[in-house]
CSV table of C-alpha atoms in Angstrom, one decimal:
chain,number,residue,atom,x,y,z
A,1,UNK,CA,-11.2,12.9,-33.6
A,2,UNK,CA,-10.7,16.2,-32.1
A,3,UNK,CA,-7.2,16.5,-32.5
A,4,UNK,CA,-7.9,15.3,-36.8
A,5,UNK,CA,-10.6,18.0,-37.4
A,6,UNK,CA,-7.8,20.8,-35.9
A,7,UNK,CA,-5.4,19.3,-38.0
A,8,UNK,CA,-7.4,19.6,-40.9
A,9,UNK,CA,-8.5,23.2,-40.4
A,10,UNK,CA,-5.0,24.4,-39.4
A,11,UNK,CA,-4.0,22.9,-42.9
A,12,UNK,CA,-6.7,24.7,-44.7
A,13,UNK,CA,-6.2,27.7,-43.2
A,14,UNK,CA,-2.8,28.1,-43.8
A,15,UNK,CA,-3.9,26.6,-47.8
A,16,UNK,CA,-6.3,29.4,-48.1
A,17,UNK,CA,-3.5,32.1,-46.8
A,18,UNK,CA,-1.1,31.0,-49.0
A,19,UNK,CA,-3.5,30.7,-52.0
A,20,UNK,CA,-4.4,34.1,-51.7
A,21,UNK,CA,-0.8,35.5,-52.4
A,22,UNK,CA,-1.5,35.4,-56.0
A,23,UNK,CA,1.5,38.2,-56.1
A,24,UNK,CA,3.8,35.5,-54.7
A,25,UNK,CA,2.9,32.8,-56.8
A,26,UNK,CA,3.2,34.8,-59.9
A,27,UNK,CA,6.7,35.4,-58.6
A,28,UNK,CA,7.6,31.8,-58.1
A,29,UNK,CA,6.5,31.8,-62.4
A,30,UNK,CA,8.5,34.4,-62.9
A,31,UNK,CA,11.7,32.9,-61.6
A,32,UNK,CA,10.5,28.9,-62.4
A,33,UNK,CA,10.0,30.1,-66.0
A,34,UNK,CA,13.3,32.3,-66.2
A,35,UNK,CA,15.2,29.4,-64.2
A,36,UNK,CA,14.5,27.0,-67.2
A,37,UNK,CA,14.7,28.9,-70.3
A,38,UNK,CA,17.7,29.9,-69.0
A,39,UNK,CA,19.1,26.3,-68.8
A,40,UNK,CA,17.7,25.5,-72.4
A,41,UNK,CA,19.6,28.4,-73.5
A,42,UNK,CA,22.8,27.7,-72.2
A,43,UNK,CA,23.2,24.5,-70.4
A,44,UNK,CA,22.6,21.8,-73.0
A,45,UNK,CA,25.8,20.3,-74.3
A,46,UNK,CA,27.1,21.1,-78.0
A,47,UNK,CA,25.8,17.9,-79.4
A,48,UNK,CA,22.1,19.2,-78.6
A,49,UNK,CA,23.2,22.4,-80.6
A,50,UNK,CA,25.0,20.5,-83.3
A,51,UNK,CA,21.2,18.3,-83.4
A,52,UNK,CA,19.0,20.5,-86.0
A,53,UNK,CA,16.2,19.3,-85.1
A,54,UNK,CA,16.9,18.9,-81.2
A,55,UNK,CA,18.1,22.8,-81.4
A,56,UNK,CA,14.7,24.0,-83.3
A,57,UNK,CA,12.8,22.2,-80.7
A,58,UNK,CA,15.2,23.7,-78.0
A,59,UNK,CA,14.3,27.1,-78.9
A,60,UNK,CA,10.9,26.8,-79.5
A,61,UNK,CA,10.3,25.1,-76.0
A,62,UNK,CA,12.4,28.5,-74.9
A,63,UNK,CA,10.3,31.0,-76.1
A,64,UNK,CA,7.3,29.6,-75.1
A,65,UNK,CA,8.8,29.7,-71.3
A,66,UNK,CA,10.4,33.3,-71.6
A,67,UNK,CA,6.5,33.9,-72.5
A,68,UNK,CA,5.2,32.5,-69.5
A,69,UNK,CA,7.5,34.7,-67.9
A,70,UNK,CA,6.4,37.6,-69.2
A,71,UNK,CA,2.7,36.7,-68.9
A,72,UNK,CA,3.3,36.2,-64.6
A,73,UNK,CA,5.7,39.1,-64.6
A,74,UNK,CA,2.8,41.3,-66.2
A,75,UNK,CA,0.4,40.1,-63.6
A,76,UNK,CA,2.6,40.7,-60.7
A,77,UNK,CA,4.0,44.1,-61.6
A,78,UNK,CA,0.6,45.6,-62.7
A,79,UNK,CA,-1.9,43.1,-60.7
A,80,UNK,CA,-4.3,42.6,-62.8
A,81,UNK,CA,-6.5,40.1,-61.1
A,82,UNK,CA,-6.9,43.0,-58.0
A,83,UNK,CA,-8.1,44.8,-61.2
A,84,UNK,CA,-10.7,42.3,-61.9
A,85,UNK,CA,-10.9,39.0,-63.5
A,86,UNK,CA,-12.1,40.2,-66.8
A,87,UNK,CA,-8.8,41.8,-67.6
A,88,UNK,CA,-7.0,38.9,-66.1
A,89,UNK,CA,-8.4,36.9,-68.3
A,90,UNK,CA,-7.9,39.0,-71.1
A,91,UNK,CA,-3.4,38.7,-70.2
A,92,UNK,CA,-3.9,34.9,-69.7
A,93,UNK,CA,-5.7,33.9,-73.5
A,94,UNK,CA,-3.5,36.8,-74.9
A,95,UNK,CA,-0.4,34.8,-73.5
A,96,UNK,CA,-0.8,31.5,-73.0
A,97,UNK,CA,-1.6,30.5,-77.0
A,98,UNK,CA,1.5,31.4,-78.1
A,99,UNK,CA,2.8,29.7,-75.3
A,100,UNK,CA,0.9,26.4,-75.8
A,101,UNK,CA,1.7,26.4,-79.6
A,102,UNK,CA,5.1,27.0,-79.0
A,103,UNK,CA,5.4,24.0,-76.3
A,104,UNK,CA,3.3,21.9,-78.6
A,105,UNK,CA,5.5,22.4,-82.1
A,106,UNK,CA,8.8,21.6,-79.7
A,107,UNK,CA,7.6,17.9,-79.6
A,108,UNK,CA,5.6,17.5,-83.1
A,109,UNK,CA,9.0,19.1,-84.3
A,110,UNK,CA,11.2,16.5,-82.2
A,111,UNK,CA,8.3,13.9,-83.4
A,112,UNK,CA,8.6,14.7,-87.2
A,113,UNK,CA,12.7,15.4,-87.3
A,114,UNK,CA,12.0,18.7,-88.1
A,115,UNK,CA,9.2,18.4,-91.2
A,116,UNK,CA,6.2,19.7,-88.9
A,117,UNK,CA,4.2,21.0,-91.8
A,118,UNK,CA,3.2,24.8,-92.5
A,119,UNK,CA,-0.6,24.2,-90.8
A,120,UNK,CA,0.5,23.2,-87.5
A,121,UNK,CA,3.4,25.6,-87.5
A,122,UNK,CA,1.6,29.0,-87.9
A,123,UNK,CA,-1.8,27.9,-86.7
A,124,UNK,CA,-1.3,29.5,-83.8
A,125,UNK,CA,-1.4,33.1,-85.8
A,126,UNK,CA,-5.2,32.5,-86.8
A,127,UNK,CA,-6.2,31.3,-83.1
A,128,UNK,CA,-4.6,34.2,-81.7
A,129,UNK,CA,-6.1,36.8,-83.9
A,130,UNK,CA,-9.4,35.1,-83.7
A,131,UNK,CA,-9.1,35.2,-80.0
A,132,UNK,CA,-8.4,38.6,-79.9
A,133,UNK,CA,-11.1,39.6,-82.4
A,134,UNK,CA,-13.8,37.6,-80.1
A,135,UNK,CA,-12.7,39.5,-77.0
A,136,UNK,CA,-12.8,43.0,-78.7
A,137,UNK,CA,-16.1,42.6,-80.6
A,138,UNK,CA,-17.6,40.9,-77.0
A,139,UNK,CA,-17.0,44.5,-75.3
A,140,UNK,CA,-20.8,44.4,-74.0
A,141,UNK,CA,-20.7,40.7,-72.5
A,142,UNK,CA,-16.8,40.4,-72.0
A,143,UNK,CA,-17.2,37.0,-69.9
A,144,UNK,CA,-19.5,35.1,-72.6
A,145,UNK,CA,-16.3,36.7,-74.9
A,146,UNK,CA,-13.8,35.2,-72.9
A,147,UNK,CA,-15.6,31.8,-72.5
A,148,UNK,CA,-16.0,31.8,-76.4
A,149,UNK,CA,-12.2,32.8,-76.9
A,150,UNK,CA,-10.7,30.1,-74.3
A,151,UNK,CA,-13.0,27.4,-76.8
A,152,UNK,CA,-10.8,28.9,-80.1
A,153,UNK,CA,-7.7,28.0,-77.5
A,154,UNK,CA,-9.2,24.8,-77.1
A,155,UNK,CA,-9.7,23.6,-80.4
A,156,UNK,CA,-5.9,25.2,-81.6
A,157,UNK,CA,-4.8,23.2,-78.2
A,158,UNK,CA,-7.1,19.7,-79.5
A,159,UNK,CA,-5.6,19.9,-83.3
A,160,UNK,CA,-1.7,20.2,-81.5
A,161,UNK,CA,-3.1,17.1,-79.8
A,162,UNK,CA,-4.5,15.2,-82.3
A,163,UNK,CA,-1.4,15.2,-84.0
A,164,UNK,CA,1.4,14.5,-81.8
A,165,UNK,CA,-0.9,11.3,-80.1
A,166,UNK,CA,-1.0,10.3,-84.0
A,167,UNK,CA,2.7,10.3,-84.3
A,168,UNK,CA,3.5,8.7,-81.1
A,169,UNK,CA,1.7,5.7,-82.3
A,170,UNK,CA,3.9,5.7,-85.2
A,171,UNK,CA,7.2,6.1,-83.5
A,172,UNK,CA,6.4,3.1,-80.9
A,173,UNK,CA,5.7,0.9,-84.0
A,174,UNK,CA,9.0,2.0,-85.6
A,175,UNK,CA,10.8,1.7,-82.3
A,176,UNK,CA,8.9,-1.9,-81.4
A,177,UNK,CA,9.7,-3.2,-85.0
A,178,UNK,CA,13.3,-2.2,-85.2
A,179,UNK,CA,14.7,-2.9,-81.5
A,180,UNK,CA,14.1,-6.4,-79.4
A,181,UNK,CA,12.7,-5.2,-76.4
A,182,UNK,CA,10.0,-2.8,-75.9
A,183,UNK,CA,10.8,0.8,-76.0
A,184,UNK,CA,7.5,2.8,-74.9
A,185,UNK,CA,8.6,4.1,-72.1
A,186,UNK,CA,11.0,6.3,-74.5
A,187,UNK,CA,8.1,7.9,-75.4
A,188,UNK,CA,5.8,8.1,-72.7
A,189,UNK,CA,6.8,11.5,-71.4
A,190,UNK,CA,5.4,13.4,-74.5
A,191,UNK,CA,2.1,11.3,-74.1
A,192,UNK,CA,2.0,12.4,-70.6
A,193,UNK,CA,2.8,16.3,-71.4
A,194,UNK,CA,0.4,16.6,-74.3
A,195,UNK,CA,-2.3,15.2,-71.8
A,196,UNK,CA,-1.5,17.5,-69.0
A,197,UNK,CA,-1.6,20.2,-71.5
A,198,UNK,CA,-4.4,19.3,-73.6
A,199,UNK,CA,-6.3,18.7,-69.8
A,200,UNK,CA,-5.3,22.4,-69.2
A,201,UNK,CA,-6.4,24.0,-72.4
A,202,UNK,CA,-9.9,22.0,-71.9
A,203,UNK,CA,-10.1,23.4,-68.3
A,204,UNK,CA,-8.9,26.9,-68.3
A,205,UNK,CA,-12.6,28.0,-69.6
A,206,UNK,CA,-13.6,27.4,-65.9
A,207,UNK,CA,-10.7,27.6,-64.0
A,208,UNK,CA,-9.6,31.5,-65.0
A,209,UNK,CA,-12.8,32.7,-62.9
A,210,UNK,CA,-11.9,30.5,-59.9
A,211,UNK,CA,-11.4,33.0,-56.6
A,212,UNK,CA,-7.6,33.0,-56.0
A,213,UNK,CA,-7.7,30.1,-53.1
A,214,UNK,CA,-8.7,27.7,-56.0
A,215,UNK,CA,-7.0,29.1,-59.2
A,216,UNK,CA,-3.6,28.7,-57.1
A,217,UNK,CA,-4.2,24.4,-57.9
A,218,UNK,CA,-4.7,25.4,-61.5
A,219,UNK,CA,-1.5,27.4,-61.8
A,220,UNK,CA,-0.1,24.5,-60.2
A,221,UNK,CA,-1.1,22.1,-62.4
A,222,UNK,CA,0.3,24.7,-65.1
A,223,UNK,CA,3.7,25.0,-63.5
A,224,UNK,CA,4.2,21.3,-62.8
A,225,UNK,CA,3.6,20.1,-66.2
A,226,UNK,CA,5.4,22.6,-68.1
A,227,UNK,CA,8.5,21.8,-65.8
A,228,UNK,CA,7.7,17.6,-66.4
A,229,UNK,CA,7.8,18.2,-69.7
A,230,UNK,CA,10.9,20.4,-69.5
A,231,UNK,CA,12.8,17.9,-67.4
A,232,UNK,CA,11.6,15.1,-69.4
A,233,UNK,CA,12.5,17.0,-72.6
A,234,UNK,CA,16.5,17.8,-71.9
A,235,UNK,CA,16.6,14.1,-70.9
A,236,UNK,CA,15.3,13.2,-74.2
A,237,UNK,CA,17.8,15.3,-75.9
A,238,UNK,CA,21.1,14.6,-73.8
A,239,UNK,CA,20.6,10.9,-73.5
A,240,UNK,CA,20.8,8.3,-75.9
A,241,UNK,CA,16.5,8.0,-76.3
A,242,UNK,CA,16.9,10.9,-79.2
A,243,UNK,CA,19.8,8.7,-81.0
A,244,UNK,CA,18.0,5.6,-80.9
A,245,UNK,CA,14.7,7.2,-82.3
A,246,UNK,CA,16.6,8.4,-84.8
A,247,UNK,CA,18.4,4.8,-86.0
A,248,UNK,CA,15.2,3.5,-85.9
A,249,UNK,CA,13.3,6.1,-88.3
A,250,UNK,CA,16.9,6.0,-90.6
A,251,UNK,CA,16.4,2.0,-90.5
A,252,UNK,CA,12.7,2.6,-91.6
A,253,UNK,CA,13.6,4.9,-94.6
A,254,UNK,CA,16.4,3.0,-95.5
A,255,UNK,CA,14.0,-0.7,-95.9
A,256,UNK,CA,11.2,1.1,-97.5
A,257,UNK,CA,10.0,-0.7,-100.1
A,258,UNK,CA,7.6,-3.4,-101.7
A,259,UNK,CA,6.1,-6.1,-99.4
A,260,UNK,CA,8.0,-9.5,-100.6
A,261,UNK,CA,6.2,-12.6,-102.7
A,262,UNK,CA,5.0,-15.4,-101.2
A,263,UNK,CA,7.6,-17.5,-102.2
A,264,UNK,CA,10.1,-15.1,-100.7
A,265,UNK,CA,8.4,-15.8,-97.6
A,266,UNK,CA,9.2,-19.4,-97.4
A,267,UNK,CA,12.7,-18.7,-98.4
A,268,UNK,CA,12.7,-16.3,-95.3
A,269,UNK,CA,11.4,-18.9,-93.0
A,270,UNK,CA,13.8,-21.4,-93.4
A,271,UNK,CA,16.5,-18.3,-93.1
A,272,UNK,CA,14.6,-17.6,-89.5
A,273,UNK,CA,14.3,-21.2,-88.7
A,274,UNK,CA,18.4,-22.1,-89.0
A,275,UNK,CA,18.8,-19.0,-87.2
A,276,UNK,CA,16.7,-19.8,-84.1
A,277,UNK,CA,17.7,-22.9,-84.2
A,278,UNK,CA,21.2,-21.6,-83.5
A,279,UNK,CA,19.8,-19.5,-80.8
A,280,UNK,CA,21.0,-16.4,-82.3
A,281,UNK,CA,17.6,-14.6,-81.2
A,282,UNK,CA,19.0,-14.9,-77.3
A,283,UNK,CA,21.5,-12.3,-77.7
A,284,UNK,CA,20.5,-9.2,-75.7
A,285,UNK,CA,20.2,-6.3,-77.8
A,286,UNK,CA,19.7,-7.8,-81.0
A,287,UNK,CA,18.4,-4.9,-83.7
A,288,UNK,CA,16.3,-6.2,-86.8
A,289,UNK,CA,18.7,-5.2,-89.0
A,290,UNK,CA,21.2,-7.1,-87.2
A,291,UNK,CA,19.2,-10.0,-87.2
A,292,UNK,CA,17.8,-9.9,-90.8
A,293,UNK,CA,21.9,-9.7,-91.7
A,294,UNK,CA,22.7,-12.9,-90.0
A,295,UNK,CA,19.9,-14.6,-91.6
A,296,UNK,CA,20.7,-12.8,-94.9
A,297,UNK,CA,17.5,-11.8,-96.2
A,298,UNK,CA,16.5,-7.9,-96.3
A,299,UNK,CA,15.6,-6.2,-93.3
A,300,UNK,CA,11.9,-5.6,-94.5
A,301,UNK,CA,11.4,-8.6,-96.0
A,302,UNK,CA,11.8,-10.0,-91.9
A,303,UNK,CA,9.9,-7.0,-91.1
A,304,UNK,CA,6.9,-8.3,-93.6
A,305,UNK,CA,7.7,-11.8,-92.6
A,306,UNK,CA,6.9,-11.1,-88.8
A,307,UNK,CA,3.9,-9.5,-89.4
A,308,UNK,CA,2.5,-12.0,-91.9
A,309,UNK,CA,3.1,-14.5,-88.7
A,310,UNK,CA,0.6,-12.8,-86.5
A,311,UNK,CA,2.8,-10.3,-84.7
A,312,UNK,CA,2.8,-6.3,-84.3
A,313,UNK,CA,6.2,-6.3,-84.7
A,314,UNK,CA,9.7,-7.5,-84.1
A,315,UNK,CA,10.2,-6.8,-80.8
A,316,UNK,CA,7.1,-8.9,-80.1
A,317,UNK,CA,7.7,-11.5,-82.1
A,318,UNK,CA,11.9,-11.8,-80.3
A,319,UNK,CA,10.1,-11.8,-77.1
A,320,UNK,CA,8.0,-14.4,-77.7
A,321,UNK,CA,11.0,-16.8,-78.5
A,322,UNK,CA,12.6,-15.8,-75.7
A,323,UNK,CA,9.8,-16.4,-73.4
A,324,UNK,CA,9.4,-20.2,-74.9
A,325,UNK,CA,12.8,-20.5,-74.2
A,326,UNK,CA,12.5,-19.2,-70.7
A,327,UNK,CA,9.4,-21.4,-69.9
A,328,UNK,CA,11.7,-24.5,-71.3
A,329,UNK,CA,14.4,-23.6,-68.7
A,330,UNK,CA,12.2,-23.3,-65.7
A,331,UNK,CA,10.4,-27.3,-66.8
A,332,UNK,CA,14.0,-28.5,-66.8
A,333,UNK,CA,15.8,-26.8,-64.5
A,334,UNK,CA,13.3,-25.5,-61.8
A,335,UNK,CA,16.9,-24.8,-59.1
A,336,UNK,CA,18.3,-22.4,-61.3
A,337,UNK,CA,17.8,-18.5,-60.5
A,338,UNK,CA,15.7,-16.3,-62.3
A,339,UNK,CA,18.6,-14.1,-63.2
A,340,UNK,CA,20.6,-16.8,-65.0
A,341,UNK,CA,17.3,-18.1,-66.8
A,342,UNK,CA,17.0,-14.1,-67.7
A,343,UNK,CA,20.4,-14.1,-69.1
A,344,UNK,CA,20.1,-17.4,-71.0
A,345,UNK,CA,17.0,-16.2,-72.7
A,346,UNK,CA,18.9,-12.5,-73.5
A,347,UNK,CA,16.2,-10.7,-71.6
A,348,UNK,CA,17.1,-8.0,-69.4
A,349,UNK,CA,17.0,-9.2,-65.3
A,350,UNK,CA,14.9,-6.0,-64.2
A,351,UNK,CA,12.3,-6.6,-66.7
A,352,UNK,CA,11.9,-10.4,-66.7
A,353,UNK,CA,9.1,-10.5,-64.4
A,354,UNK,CA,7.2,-7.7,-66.7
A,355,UNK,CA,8.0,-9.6,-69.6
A,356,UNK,CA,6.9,-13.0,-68.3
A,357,UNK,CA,3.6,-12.0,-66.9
A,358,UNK,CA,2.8,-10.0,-69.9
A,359,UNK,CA,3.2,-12.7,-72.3
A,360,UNK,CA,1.8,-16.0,-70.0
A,361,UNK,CA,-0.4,-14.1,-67.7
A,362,UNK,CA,1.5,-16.0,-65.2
A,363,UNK,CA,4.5,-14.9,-62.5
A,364,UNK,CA,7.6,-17.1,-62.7
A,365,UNK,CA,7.1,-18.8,-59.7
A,366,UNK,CA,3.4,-19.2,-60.6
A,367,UNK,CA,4.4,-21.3,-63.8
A,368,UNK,CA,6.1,-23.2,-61.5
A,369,UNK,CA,3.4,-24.2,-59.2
A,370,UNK,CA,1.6,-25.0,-62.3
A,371,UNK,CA,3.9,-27.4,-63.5
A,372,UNK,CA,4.4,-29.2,-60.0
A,373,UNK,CA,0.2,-29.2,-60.0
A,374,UNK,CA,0.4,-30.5,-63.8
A,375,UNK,CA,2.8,-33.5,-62.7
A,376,UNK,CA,1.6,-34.4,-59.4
A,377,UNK,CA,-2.3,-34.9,-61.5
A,378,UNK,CA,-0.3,-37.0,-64.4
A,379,UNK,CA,1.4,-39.0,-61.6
A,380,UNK,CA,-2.0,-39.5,-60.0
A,381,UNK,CA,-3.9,-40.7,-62.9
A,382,UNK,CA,-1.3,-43.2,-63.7
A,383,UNK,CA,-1.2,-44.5,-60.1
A,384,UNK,CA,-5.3,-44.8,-60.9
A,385,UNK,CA,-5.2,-46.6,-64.1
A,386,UNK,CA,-2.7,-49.3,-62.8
A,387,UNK,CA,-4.8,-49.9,-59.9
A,388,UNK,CA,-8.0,-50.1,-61.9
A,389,UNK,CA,-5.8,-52.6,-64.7
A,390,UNK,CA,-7.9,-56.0,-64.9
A,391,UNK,CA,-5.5,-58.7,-63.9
């Protein structure tokens, strides 16, 4: 017990050295921040460039870095927090809502392919001025100032988020109802940077007056989720996530139109019925368009269709065939391997289990047990009933 509480206060000693080199850490910003605007600058290959809207996005997510920059390289050359908090402070809110509308507008930009919309593209001009105006008209009580400025930054910071959460919901239903697997986890890294930023904006009111062994976690959190989101963000663009968002928004424009008659709908039953029956819906990979061509009805027709039958959307609808078809193949064929009941059913190996348990509550091999529990209480009850027979 001895030997844990020394090993405790060594590490806290050594935290509380370390968080006091504010000078250091600023560096480590300085060359971070530099490190990845840097890359964004000159690293990306020329089909990012060639990308409109992944270029815009590039360089807005590069100016708000080369900010940062500047904001820890002012702090470190002229020290301002040995100068006092107050005029700390003052560099951070002057700084930092540029940078957070700049970070911000590089995803709703990405989101929106480029039609962001003049309010949340200059917003940032009003916050900042309005900031700024707090600060200098607070000269008597310059903390209440500050506190009052860092709620404008907030609210800028809320209205970026508000947004960008609204189209992420709308980007997973495109995806969901255009591709036959689910394709969240495209998306999840914007949900997770517009939380850790939005978590930052909220906190920095209380954090910027921390003593330097505690503010050193905040510019943490600051440093860490600016570089997720950078990571996360030339991944988007260089892979093949960016090209398949955009398919599925061109696949959306393209079937925009009236939602079909009731007796269309019949007609497209029967379309979807010959074509499950031909087990056309366990092909791996299988877009709606694809699908709605093989049938030969209209893409949004099957679209309206699917949702008319109870489902959120295609992808959910697909799965649940394939999942019937999976729980068929383990009744009557419990010796075969999940892989090869994967692949018969066109769902992919790594994410059959996922899939499974979402849809039947229920692991593989527990549907299994289930079944053998099922027969074993039918093969019981007829053993009963013959032996209870008059004769």
């Amino acid at each position: 017990m001895h030997d844990l509480r020394h090993y405790f206060l060594v590490i806290w000693s050594f935290f509380r050295s370390f968080a006091t080199r504010m000078r250091e850490v600023q560096l480590i910003g300085v060359v971070l921040t530099a490190m990845m605007a840097l890359a964004l600058m000159t690293l990306l290959p020329p089909k990012v460039k060639e990308d409109r809207t992944a270029n815009r996005s590039r360089w807005m997510m590069t100016a708000g870095l080369l900010l940062l920059g500047v904001q820890f390289l002012l702090q470190y050359l002229f020290g301002f927090r040995e100068m006092g908090i107050v005029q700390a402070v003052m560099l951070n809110l002057m700084m930092l809502i540029p940078v957070s509308a700049l970070l911000a507008l590089s995803i709703l930009n990405l989101q929106r392919q480029g039609q962001v919309g003049k309010t949340a593209l200059w917003i940032g001009i009003p916050t900042w001025l309005v900031t700024m105006a707090i600060v200098a008209g607070g000269s008597q009580h310059l903390v209440w100032a500050e506190v009052a400025a860092s709620g404008v930054f907030c609210m800028m910071q809320l209205f970026y988020a508000k947004h960008i959460v609204s189209e992420l919901k709308r980007m997973k239903q495109v995806l969901n109802d255009y591709f036959d697997c689910n394709q969240d986890g495209l998306l999840r890294w914007m949900q997770v940077s517009i939380v850790t930023m939005t978590v930052i904006a909220l906190t920095a009111p209380f954090c910027i007056f921390l003593p330097p062994q505690w503010l050193i976690v905040f510019v943490a959190l600051v440093l860490g989720s600016i570089s997720y989101m950078w990571f996360c963000f030339v991944r988007y663009v260089m892979t093949s996530a960016a090209s398949h968002m955009r398919e599925a928004e061109g696949s959306e424009k393209e079937n925009h139109g009236p939602v079909p008659l009731i007796p269309d709908m019949q007609h497209i039953r029967q379309a979807v019925e010959q074509w499950t029956s031909r087990g056309c819906h366990l092909h791996n990979g299988i877009r709606r368009d694809v699908a709605a061509k093989e049938m030969g009805v209209p893409s949004r027709q099957l679209s309206a269709w699917v949702k008319a039958s109870g489902y959120d959307s295609y992808s959910k609808w697909i799965t649940a065939l394939r999942i019937k078809e999976a729980k068929r193949l383990l009744s009557e064929h419990p010796d075969w391997s999940i892989e090869a009941i994967a692949d018969q059913c066109g769902i992919s190996r790594t994410h059959f289990y996922k899939v499974f348990k979402d849809e039947t509550n229920q692991l593989p091999a527990e549907f299994l047990a289930s079944l053998s529990g099922t027969a074993e209480r039918i093969k019981r009850n007829k053993y009963i009933s013959e032996q209870n027979r008059p004769e």
